[in-house]
Tab-separated table of N, CA, C and O in Angstrom:
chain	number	residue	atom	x	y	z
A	1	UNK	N	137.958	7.692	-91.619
A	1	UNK	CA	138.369	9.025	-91.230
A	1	UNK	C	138.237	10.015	-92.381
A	1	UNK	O	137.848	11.171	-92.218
A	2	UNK	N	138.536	9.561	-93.394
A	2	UNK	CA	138.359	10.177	-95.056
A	2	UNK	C	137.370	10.747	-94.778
A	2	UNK	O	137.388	11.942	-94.484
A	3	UNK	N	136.375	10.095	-94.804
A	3	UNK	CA	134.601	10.356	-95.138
A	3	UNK	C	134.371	11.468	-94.267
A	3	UNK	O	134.112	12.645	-94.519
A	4	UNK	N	134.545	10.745	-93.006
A	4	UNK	CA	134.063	12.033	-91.850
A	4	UNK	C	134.249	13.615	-92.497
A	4	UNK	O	133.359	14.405	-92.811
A	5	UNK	N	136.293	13.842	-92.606
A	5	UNK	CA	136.444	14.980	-93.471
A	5	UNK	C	135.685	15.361	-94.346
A	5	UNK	O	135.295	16.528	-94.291
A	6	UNK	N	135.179	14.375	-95.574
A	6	UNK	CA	134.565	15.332	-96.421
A	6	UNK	C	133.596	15.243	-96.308
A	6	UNK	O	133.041	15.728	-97.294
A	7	UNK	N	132.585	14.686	-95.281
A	7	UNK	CA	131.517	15.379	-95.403
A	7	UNK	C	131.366	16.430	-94.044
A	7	UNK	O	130.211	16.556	-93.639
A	8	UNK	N	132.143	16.987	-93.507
A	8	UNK	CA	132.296	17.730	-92.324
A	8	UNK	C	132.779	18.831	-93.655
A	8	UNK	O	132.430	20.011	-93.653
A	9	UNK	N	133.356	18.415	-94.405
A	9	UNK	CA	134.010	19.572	-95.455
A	9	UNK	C	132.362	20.419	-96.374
A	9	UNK	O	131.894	21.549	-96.518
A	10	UNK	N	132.111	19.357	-96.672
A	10	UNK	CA	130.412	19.706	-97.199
A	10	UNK	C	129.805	20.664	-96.399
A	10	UNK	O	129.568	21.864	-96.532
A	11	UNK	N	129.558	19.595	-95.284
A	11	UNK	CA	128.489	20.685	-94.073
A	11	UNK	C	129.481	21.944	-93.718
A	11	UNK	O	128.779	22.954	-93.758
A	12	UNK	N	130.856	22.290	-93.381
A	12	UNK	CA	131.134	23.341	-93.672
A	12	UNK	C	130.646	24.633	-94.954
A	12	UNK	O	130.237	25.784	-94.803
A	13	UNK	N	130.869	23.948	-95.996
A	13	UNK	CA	130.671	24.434	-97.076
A	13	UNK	C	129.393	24.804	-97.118
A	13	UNK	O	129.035	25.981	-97.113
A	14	UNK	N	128.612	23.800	-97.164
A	14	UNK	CA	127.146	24.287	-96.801
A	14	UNK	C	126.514	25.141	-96.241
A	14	UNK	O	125.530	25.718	-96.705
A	15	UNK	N	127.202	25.379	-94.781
A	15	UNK	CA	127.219	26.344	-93.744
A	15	UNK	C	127.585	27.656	-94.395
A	15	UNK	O	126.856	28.648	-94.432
A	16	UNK	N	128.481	27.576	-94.773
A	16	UNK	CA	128.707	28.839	-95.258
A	16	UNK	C	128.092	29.705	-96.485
A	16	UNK	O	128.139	30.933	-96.559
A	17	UNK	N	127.530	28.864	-97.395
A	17	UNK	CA	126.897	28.848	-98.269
A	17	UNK	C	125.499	29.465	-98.245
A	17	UNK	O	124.974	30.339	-98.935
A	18	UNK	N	124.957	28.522	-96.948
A	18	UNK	CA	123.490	28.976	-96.489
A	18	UNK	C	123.944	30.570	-95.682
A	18	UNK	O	123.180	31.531	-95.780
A	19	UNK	N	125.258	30.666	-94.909
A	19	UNK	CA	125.120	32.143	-94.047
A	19	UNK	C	125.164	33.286	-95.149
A	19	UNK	O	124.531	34.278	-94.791
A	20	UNK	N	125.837	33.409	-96.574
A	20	UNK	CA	126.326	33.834	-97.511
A	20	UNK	C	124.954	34.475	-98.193
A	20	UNK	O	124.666	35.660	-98.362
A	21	UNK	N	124.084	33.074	-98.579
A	21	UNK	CA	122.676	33.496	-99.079
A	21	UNK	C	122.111	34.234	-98.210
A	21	UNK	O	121.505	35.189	-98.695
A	22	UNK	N	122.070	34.071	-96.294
A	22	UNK	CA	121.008	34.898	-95.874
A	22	UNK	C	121.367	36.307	-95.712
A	22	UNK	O	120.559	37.232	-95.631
A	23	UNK	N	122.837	36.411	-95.664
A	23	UNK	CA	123.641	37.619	-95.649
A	23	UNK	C	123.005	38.405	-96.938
A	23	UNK	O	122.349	39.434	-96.782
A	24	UNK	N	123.230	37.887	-98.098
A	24	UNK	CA	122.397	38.510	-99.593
A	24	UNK	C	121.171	38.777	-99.181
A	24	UNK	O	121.007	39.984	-99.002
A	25	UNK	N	120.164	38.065	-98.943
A	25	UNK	CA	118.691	38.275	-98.840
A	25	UNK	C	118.510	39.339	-97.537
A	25	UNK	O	117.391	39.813	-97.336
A	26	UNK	N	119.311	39.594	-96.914
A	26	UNK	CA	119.414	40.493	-95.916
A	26	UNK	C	119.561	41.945	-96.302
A	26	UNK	O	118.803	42.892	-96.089
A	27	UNK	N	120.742	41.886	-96.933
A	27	UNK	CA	120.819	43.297	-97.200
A	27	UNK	C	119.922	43.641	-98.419
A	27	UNK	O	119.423	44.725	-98.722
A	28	UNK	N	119.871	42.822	-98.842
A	28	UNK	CA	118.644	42.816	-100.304
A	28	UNK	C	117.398	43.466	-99.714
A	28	UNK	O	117.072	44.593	-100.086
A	29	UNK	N	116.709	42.812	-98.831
A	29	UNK	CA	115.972	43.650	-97.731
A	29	UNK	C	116.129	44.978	-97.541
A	29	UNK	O	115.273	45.799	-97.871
A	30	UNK	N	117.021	45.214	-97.101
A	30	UNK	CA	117.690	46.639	-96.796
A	30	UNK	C	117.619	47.792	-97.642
A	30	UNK	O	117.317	48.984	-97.580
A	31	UNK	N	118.051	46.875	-98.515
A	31	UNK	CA	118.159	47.952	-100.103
A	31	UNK	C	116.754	48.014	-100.752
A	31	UNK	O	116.333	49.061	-101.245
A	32	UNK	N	116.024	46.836	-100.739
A	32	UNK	CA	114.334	47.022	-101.022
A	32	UNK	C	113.765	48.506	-100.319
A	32	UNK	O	113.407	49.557	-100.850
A	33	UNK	N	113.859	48.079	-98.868
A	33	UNK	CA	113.629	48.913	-97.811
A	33	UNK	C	113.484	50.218	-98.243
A	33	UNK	O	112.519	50.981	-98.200
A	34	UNK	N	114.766	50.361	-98.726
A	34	UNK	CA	115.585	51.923	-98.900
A	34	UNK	C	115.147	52.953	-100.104
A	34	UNK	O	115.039	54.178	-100.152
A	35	UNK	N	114.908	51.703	-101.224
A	35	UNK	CA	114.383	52.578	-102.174
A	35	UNK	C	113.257	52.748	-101.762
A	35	UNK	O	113.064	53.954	-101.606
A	36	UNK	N	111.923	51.818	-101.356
A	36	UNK	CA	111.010	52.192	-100.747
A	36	UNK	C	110.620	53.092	-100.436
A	36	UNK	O	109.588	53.599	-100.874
A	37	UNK	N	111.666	53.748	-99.203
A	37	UNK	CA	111.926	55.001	-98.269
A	37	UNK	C	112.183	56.112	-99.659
A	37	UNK	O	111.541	57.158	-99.751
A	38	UNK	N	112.933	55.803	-100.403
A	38	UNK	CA	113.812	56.930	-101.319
A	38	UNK	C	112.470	57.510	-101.785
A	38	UNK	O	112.282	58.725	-101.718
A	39	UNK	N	111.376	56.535	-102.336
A	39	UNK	CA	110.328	56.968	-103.284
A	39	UNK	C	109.616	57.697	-102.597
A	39	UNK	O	109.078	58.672	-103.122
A	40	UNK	N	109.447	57.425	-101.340
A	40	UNK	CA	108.776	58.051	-99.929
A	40	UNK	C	108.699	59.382	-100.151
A	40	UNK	O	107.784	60.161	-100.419
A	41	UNK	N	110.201	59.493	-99.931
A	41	UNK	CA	110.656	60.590	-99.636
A	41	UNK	C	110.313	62.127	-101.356
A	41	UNK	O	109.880	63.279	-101.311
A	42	UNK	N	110.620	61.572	-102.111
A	42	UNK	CA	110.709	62.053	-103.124
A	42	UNK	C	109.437	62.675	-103.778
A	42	UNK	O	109.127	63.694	-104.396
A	43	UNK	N	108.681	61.161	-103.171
A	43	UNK	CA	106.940	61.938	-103.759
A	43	UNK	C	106.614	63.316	-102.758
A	43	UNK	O	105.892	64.271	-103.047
A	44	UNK	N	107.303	63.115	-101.636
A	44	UNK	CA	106.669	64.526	-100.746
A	44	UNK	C	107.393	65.681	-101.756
A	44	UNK	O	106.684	66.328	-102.527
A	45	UNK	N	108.454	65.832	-101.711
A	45	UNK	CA	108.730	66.676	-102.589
A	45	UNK	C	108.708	66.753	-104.098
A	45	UNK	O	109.531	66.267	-104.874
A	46	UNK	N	107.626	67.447	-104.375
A	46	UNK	CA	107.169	67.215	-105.573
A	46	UNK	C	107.897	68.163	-106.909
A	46	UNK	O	107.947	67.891	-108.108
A	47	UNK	N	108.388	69.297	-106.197
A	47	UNK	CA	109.383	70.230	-106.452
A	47	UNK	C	110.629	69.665	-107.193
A	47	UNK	O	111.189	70.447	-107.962
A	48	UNK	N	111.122	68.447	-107.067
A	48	UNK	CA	111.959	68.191	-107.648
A	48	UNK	C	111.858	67.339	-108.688
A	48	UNK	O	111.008	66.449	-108.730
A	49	UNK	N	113.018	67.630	-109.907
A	49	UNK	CA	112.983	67.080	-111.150
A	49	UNK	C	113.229	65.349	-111.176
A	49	UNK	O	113.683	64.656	-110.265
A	50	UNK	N	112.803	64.951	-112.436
A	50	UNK	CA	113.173	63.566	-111.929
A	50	UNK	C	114.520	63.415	-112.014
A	50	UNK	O	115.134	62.848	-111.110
A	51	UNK	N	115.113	63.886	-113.069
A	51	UNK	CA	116.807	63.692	-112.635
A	51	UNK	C	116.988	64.028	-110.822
A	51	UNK	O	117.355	63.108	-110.091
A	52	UNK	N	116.729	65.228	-110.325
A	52	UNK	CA	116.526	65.490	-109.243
A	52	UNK	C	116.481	63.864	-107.748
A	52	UNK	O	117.015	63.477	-106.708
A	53	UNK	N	115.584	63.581	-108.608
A	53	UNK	CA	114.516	62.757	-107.680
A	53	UNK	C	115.322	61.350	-107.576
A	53	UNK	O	115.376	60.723	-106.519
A	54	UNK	N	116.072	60.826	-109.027
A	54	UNK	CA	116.839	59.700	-109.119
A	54	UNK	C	118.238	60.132	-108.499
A	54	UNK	O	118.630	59.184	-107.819
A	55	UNK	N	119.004	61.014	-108.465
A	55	UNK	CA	120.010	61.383	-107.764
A	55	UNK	C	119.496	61.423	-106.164
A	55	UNK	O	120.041	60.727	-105.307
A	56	UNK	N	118.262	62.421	-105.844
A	56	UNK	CA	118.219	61.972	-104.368
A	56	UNK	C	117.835	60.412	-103.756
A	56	UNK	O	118.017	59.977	-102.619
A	57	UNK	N	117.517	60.057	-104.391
A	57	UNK	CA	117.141	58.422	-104.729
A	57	UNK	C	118.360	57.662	-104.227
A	57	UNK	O	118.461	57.279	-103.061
A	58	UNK	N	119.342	57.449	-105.229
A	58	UNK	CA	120.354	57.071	-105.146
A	58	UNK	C	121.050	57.421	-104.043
A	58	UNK	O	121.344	56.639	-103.139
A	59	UNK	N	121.380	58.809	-104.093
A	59	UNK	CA	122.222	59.121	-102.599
A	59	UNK	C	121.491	58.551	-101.060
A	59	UNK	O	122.231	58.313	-100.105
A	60	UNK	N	120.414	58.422	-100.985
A	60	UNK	CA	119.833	58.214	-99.529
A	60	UNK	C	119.862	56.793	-99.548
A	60	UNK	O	120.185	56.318	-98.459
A	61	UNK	N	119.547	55.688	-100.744
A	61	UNK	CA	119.753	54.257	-101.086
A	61	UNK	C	121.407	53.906	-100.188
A	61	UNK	O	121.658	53.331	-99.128
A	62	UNK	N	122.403	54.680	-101.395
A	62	UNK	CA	124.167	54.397	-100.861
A	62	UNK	C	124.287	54.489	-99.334
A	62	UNK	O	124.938	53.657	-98.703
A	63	UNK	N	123.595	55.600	-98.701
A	63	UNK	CA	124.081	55.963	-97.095
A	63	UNK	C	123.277	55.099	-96.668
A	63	UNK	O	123.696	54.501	-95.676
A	64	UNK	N	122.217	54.780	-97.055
A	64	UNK	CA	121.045	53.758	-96.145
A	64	UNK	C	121.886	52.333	-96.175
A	64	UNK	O	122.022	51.923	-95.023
A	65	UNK	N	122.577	51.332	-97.298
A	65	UNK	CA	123.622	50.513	-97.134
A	65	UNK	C	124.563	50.586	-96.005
A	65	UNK	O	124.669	49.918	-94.977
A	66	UNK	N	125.435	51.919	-96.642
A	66	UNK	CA	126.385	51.630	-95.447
A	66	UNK	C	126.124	51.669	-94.206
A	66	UNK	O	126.853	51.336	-93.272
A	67	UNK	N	124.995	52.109	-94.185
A	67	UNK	CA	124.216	52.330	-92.330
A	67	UNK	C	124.110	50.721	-92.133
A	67	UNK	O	124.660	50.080	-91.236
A	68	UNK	N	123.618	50.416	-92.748
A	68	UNK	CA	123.066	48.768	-93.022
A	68	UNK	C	124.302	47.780	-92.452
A	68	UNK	O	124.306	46.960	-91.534
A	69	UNK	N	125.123	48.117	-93.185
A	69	UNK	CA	126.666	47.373	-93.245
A	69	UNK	C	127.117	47.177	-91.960
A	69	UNK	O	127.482	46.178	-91.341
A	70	UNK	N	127.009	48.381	-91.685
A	70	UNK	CA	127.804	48.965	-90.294
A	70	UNK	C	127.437	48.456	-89.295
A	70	UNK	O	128.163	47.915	-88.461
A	71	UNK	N	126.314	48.564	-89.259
A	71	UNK	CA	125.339	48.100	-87.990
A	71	UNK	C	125.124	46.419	-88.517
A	71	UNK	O	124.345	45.951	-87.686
A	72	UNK	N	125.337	45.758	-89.130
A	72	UNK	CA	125.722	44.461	-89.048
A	72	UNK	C	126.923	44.268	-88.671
A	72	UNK	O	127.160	43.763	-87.574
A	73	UNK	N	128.083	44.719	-89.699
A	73	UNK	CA	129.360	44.365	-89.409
A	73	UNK	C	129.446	44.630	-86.972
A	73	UNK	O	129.704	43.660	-86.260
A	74	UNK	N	129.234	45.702	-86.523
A	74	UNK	CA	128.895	45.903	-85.112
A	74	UNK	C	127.879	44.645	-84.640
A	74	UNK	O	128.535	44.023	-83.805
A	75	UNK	N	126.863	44.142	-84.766
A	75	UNK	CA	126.401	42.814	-84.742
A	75	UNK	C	127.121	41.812	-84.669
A	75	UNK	O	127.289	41.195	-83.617
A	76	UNK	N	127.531	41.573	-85.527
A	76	UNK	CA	128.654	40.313	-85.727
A	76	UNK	C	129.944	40.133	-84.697
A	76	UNK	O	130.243	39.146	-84.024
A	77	UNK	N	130.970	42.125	-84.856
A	77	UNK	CA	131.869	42.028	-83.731
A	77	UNK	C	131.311	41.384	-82.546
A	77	UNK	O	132.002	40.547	-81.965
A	78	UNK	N	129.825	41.752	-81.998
A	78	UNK	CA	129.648	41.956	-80.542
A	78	UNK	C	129.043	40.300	-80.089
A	78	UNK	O	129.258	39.697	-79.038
A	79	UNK	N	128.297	39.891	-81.190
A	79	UNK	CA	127.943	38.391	-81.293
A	79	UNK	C	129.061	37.544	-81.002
A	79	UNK	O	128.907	36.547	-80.297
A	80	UNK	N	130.177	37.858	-81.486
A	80	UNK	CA	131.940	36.949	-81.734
A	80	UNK	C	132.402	37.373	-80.252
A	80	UNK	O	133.010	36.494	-79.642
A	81	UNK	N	132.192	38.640	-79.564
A	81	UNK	CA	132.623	38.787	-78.387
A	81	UNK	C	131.690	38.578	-77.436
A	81	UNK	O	132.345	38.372	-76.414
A	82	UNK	N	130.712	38.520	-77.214
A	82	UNK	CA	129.513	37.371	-76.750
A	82	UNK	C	129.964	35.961	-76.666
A	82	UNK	O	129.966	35.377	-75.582
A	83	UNK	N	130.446	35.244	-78.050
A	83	UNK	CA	130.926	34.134	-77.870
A	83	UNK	C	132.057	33.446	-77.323
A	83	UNK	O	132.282	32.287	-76.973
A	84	UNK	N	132.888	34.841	-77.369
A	84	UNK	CA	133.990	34.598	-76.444
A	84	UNK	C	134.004	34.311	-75.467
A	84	UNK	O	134.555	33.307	-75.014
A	85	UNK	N	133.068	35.565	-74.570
A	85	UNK	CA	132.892	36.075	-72.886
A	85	UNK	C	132.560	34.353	-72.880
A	85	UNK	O	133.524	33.606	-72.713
A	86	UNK	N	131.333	33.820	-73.045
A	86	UNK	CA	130.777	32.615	-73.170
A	86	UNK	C	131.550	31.821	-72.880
A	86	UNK	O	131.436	31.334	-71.755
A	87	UNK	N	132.706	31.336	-73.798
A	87	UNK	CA	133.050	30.105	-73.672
A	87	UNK	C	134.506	29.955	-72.921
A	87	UNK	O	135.312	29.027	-72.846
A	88	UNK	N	134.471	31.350	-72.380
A	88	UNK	CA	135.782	31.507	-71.446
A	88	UNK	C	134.841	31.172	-70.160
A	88	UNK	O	135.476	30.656	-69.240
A	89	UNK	N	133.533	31.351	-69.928
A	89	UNK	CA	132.472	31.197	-68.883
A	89	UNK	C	132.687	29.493	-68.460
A	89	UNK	O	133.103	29.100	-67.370
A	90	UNK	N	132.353	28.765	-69.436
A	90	UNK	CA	131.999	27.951	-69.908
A	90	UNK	C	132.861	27.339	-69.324
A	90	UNK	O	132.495	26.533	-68.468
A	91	UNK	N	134.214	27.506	-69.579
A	91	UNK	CA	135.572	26.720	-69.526
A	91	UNK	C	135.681	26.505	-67.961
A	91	UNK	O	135.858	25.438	-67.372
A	92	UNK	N	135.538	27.743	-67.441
A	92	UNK	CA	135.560	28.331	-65.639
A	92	UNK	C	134.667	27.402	-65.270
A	92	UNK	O	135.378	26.532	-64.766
A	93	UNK	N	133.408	26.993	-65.195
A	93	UNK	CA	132.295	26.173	-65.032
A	93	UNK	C	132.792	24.659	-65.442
A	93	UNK	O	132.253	23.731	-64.840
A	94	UNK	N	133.613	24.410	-66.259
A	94	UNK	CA	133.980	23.680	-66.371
A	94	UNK	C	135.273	22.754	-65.368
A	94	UNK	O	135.461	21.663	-64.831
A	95	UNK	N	135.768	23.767	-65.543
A	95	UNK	CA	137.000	23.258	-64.340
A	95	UNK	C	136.303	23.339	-62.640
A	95	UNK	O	136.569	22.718	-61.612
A	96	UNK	N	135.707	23.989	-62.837
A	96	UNK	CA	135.094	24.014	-61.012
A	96	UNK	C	134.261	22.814	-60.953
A	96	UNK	O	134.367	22.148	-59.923
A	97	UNK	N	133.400	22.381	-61.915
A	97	UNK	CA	132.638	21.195	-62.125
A	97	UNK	C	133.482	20.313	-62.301
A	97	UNK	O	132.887	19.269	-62.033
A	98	UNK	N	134.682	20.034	-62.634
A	98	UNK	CA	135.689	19.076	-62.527
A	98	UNK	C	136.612	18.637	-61.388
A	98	UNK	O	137.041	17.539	-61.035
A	99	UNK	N	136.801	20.197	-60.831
A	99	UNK	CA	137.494	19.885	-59.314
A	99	UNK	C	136.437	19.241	-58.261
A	99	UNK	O	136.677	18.389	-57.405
A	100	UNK	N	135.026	19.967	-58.596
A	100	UNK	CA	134.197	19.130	-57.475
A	100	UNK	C	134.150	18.098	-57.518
A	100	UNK	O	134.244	17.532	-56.429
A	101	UNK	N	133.981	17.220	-58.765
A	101	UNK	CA	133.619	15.874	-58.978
A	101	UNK	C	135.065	15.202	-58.500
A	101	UNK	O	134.903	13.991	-58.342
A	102	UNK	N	136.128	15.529	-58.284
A	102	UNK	CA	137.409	15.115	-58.223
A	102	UNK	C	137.594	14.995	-56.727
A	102	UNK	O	138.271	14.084	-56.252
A	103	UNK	N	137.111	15.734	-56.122
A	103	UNK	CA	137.159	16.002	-54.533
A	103	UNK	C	135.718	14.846	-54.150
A	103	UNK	O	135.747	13.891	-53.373
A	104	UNK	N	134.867	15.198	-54.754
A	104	UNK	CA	133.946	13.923	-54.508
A	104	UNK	C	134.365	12.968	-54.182
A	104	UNK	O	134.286	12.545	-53.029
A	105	UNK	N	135.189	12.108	-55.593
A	105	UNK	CA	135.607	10.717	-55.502
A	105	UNK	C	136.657	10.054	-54.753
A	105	UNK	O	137.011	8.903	-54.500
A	106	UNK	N	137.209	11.910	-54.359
A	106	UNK	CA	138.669	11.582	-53.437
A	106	UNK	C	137.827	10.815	-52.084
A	106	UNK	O	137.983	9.684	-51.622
A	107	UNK	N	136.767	12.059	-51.618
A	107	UNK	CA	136.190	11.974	-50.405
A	107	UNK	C	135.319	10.245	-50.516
A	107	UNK	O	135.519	9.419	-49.626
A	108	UNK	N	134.483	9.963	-51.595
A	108	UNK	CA	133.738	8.316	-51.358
A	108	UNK	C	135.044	7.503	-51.016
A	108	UNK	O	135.075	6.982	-49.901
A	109	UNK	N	136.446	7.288	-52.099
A	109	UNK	CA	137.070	7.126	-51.727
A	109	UNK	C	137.512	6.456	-50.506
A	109	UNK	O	137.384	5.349	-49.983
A	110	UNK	N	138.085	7.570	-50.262
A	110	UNK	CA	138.651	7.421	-48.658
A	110	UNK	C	137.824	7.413	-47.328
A	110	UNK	O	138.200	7.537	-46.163
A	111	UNK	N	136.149	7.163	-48.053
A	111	UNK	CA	135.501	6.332	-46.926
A	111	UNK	C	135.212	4.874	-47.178
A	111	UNK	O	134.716	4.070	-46.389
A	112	UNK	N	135.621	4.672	-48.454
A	112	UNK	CA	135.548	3.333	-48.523
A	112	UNK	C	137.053	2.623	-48.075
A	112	UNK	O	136.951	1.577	-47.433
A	113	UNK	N	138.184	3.028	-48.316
A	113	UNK	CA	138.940	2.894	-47.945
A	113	UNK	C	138.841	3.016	-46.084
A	113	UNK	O	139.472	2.225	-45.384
A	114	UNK	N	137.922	4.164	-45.456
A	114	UNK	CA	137.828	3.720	-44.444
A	114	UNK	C	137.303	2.873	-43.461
A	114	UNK	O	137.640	2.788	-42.280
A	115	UNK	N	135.975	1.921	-44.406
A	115	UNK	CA	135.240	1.886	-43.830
A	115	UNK	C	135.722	-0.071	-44.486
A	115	UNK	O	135.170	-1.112	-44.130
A	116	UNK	N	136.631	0.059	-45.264
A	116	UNK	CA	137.062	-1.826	-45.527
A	116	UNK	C	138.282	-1.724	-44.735
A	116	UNK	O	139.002	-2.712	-44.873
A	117	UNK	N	138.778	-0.744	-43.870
A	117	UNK	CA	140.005	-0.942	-42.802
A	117	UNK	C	139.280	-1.183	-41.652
A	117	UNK	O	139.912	-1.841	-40.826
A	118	UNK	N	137.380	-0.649	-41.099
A	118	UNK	CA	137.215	-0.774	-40.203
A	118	UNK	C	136.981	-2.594	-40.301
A	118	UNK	O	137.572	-3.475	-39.676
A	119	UNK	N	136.258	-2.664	-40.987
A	119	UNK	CA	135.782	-4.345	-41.780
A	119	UNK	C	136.879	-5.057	-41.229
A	119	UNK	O	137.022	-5.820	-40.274
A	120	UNK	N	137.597	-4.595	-42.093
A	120	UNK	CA	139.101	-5.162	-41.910
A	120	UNK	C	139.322	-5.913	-40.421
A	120	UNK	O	139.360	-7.105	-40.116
A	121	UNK	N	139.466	-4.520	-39.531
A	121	UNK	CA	139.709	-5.023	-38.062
A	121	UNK	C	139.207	-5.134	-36.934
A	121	UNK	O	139.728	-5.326	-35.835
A	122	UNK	N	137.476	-4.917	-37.455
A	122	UNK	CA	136.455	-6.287	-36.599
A	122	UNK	C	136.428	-7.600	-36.738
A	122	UNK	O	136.219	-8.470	-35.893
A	123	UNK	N	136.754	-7.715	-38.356
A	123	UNK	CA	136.523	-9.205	-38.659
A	123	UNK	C	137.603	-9.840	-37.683
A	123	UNK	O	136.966	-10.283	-36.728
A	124	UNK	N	138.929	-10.073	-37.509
A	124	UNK	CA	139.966	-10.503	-37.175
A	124	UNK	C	139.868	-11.304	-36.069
A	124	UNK	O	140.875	-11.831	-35.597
């Protein structure tokens, strides 16, 4: 029983470990993305200084994150309430698939029961 735990403790750990890294390489993305966009943006306007250019840089980088954030963190809520709806589904499907099979065995049942009473009182 030990073992099971720790290595269920591992593959937890693991799990989380690996969601953690893709979470990083994700927004890392994002932020690649962004400066990308920032430089984009900056070469059109040529008008501005480079102090200029690293401040607008920066500011459109910060809001492009939290856009980023946001619209994951909303992902995640709606994924977790997805999984909910789901496994409240799931449960319902479950119990109806349980009462049928229950009514089944009532019903073979009580034809076998009817059908070793008919046995029953031909043989006699």
């Amino acid at each position: 029983m030990i073992r099971g735990r720790v290595r269920r403790s591992h593959a937890d750990h693991a799990s989380a470990l690996a969601a953690e890294a893709e979470g990083y390489l994700l927004l890392r993305s994002h932020y690649d993305d962004a400066r990308r966009e920032a430089g984009e943006l900056c070469a059109e306007m040529p008008w501005l200084t480079t102090a200029q250019a690293e401040d607008l840089a920066h500011h459109y980088c910060e809001r492009r994150m939290l856009l980023a954030r946001h619209m994951l963190r909303v992902t995640v809520q709606r994924a977790d309430q997805l999984c909910q709806e789901y496994e409240i589904r799931y449960q319902e499907l479950r119990r109806a698939l349980l009462k049928r099979h229950a009514a089944s065995a009532s019903a073979v049942m009580a034809c076998a029961a009817g059908v070793g009473a008919a046995v029953g009182v031909l043989t006699r």
